[in-house]
Amino acid sequence: VPAPIWYDYAIVRVVPRPEREEFMNVGVILSSVMAGMLEARIEFDEARLRALDPTADLVQIRAHLQTIPLICAGGAAAGALGRLSQRERFHWLTAPRSAVIQTSAVHGGRCEDPMQALDHLVRSMLHVADRPAAT
């Protein structure tokens, strides 16, 4: 049995009107120092956001969301943030903020395969159709 791999993750949320504190989950950021991994998956359902706030600036939100995987990858494409260490980039991305793009609290877990853990988190936290219907 392989040793477990520890990871941290946070859910990316769009909060179109922060004063109302309503949000929609749109992504997952997963970091594993043990596996040398920092990855984000973003799935932005514009129609769902329009139902929450018809006046939301989709162009600006989409642009901001597109930067998250770039920052995770690091390097020149991420600008000054790309020069930070993997852990520093994760902490910067998950720092609390009162903005349209926010993250949940950071949670921890362990797994055998961080990519499978990321897939599971995306399915369970982002995919509405995969959840049981409310009764």
CSV table of C-alpha atoms in Angstrom, one decimal:
chain,number,residue,atom,x,y,z
A,1,VAL,CA,0.0,0.0,0.0
A,2,PRO,CA,1.5,3.3,-1.0
A,3,ALA,CA,1.9,6.0,1.6
A,4,PRO,CA,-0.9,8.6,1.6
A,5,ILE,CA,-0.2,11.9,-0.2
A,6,TRP,CA,-1.4,14.9,1.8
A,7,TYR,CA,-3.0,17.9,0.1
A,8,ASP,CA,-4.8,21.1,0.7
A,9,TYR,CA,-7.6,22.5,-1.3
A,10,ALA,CA,-10.0,25.4,-1.6
A,11,ILE,CA,-13.2,26.0,-3.6
A,12,VAL,CA,-13.2,29.0,-5.9
A,13,ARG,CA,-16.4,31.0,-5.7
A,14,VAL,CA,-17.9,33.8,-7.7
A,15,VAL,CA,-19.6,36.3,-5.3
A,16,PRO,CA,-21.2,38.7,-7.8
A,17,ARG,CA,-22.4,41.0,-5.0
A,18,PRO,CA,-20.2,40.5,-2.0
A,19,GLU,CA,-22.5,42.5,0.3
A,20,ARG,CA,-25.2,39.9,-0.3
A,21,GLU,CA,-22.8,37.0,0.4
A,22,GLU,CA,-24.5,34.8,-2.3
A,23,PHE,CA,-22.0,32.7,-4.3
A,24,MET,CA,-21.6,30.1,-6.9
A,25,ASN,CA,-18.8,27.4,-6.8
A,26,VAL,CA,-16.8,27.7,-10.0
A,27,GLY,CA,-13.5,26.0,-9.3
A,28,VAL,CA,-11.1,24.0,-7.2
A,29,ILE,CA,-7.5,24.7,-6.3
A,30,LEU,CA,-5.5,21.7,-5.0
A,31,SER,CA,-2.0,21.9,-3.6
A,32,SER,CA,0.2,19.0,-2.6
A,33,VAL,CA,3.7,19.8,-1.4
A,34,MET,CA,4.4,16.0,-1.2
A,35,ALA,CA,3.4,15.5,-4.9
A,36,GLY,CA,4.9,18.9,-6.1
A,37,MET,CA,1.5,19.8,-7.4
A,38,LEU,CA,-0.5,23.1,-7.6
A,39,GLU,CA,-3.5,22.9,-9.9
A,40,ALA,CA,-6.8,24.6,-10.5
A,41,ARG,CA,-9.8,23.5,-12.4
A,42,ILE,CA,-12.3,26.2,-13.3
A,43,GLU,CA,-15.8,25.5,-14.7
A,44,PHE,CA,-17.8,28.7,-15.0
A,45,ASP,CA,-21.5,28.3,-15.8
A,46,GLU,CA,-22.5,31.8,-17.0
A,47,ALA,CA,-26.2,30.9,-17.2
A,48,ARG,CA,-26.2,29.9,-13.5
A,49,LEU,CA,-24.4,33.1,-12.6
A,50,ARG,CA,-26.9,35.2,-14.6
A,51,ALA,CA,-29.7,33.5,-12.6
A,52,LEU,CA,-28.0,34.6,-9.4
A,53,ASP,CA,-27.2,38.1,-10.6
A,54,PRO,CA,-28.3,39.3,-14.1
A,55,THR,CA,-26.0,42.3,-13.9
A,56,ALA,CA,-22.8,40.4,-13.2
A,57,ASP,CA,-19.9,41.5,-15.4
A,58,LEU,CA,-19.2,38.1,-17.2
A,59,VAL,CA,-16.2,39.4,-19.2
A,60,GLN,CA,-14.4,40.6,-16.1
A,61,ILE,CA,-15.2,37.6,-14.1
A,62,ARG,CA,-14.1,35.2,-16.9
A,63,ALA,CA,-10.8,37.1,-17.2
A,64,HIS,CA,-10.1,36.9,-13.5
A,65,LEU,CA,-10.9,33.2,-13.4
A,66,GLN,CA,-8.6,32.5,-16.3
A,67,THR,CA,-5.7,33.8,-14.3
A,68,ILE,CA,-6.0,31.3,-11.5
A,69,PRO,CA,-4.6,28.2,-13.4
A,70,LEU,CA,-1.9,30.5,-14.8
A,71,ILE,CA,-0.8,31.5,-11.2
A,72,CYS,CA,-0.9,27.8,-10.2
A,73,ALA,CA,1.4,26.9,-13.1
A,74,GLY,CA,3.8,29.7,-12.2
A,75,GLY,CA,6.4,31.0,-14.5
A,76,ALA,CA,6.5,34.2,-16.7
A,77,ALA,CA,2.8,33.8,-17.8
A,78,ALA,CA,1.7,34.4,-14.2
A,79,GLY,CA,3.7,37.7,-13.9
A,80,ALA,CA,5.3,38.6,-10.6
A,81,LEU,CA,3.2,35.9,-8.8
A,82,GLY,CA,4.8,33.3,-11.0
A,83,ARG,CA,8.1,33.8,-9.3
A,84,LEU,CA,6.7,32.8,-5.9
A,85,SER,CA,7.1,29.2,-4.6
A,86,GLN,CA,4.3,26.8,-5.1
A,87,ARG,CA,3.2,27.2,-1.5
A,88,GLU,CA,3.3,31.0,-1.6
A,89,ARG,CA,1.2,31.0,-4.8
A,90,PHE,CA,-1.4,28.7,-3.1
A,91,HIS,CA,-1.5,31.0,0.0
A,92,TRP,CA,-1.9,34.1,-2.2
A,93,LEU,CA,-4.7,32.5,-4.2
A,94,THR,CA,-6.6,31.3,-1.1
A,95,ALA,CA,-6.1,34.4,1.1
A,96,PRO,CA,-9.4,35.8,2.3
A,97,ARG,CA,-10.7,38.8,0.4
A,98,SER,CA,-13.9,40.7,-0.1
A,99,ALA,CA,-14.1,40.6,-3.9
A,100,VAL,CA,-16.1,39.0,-6.7
A,101,ILE,CA,-13.7,36.1,-6.8
A,102,GLN,CA,-13.2,34.4,-3.5
A,103,THR,CA,-12.1,31.0,-2.1
A,104,SER,CA,-13.5,28.9,0.7
A,105,ALA,CA,-11.5,28.1,3.8
A,106,VAL,CA,-8.6,25.8,3.1
A,107,HIS,CA,-9.3,22.1,3.8
A,108,GLY,CA,-7.0,19.2,3.9
A,109,GLY,CA,-7.1,15.6,2.8
A,110,ARG,CA,-5.1,12.6,1.9
A,111,CYS,CA,-5.2,10.4,-1.2
A,112,GLU,CA,-3.1,8.0,-3.3
A,113,ASP,CA,-3.4,10.2,-6.4
A,114,PRO,CA,-3.8,14.0,-6.2
A,115,MET,CA,-5.2,14.2,-9.7
A,116,GLN,CA,-8.0,11.7,-8.8
A,117,ALA,CA,-8.7,13.8,-5.7
A,118,LEU,CA,-9.0,16.9,-7.8
A,119,ASP,CA,-11.4,15.1,-10.2
A,120,HIS,CA,-13.5,14.0,-7.2
A,121,LEU,CA,-13.6,17.5,-5.8
A,122,VAL,CA,-14.6,19.0,-9.1
A,123,ARG,CA,-17.4,16.4,-9.5
A,124,SER,CA,-18.7,16.8,-5.9
A,125,MET,CA,-18.3,20.6,-5.5
A,126,LEU,CA,-19.0,22.0,-8.9
A,127,HIS,CA,-21.3,19.7,-10.9
A,128,VAL,CA,-24.9,20.4,-9.9
A,129,ALA,CA,-26.3,17.6,-12.2
A,130,ASP,CA,-24.2,15.0,-10.2
A,131,ARG,CA,-25.9,15.9,-6.9
A,132,PRO,CA,-29.1,14.1,-5.7
A,133,ALA,CA,-32.3,16.1,-6.3
A,134,ALA,CA,-33.7,17.8,-3.2
A,135,THR,CA,-36.9,16.4,-1.8
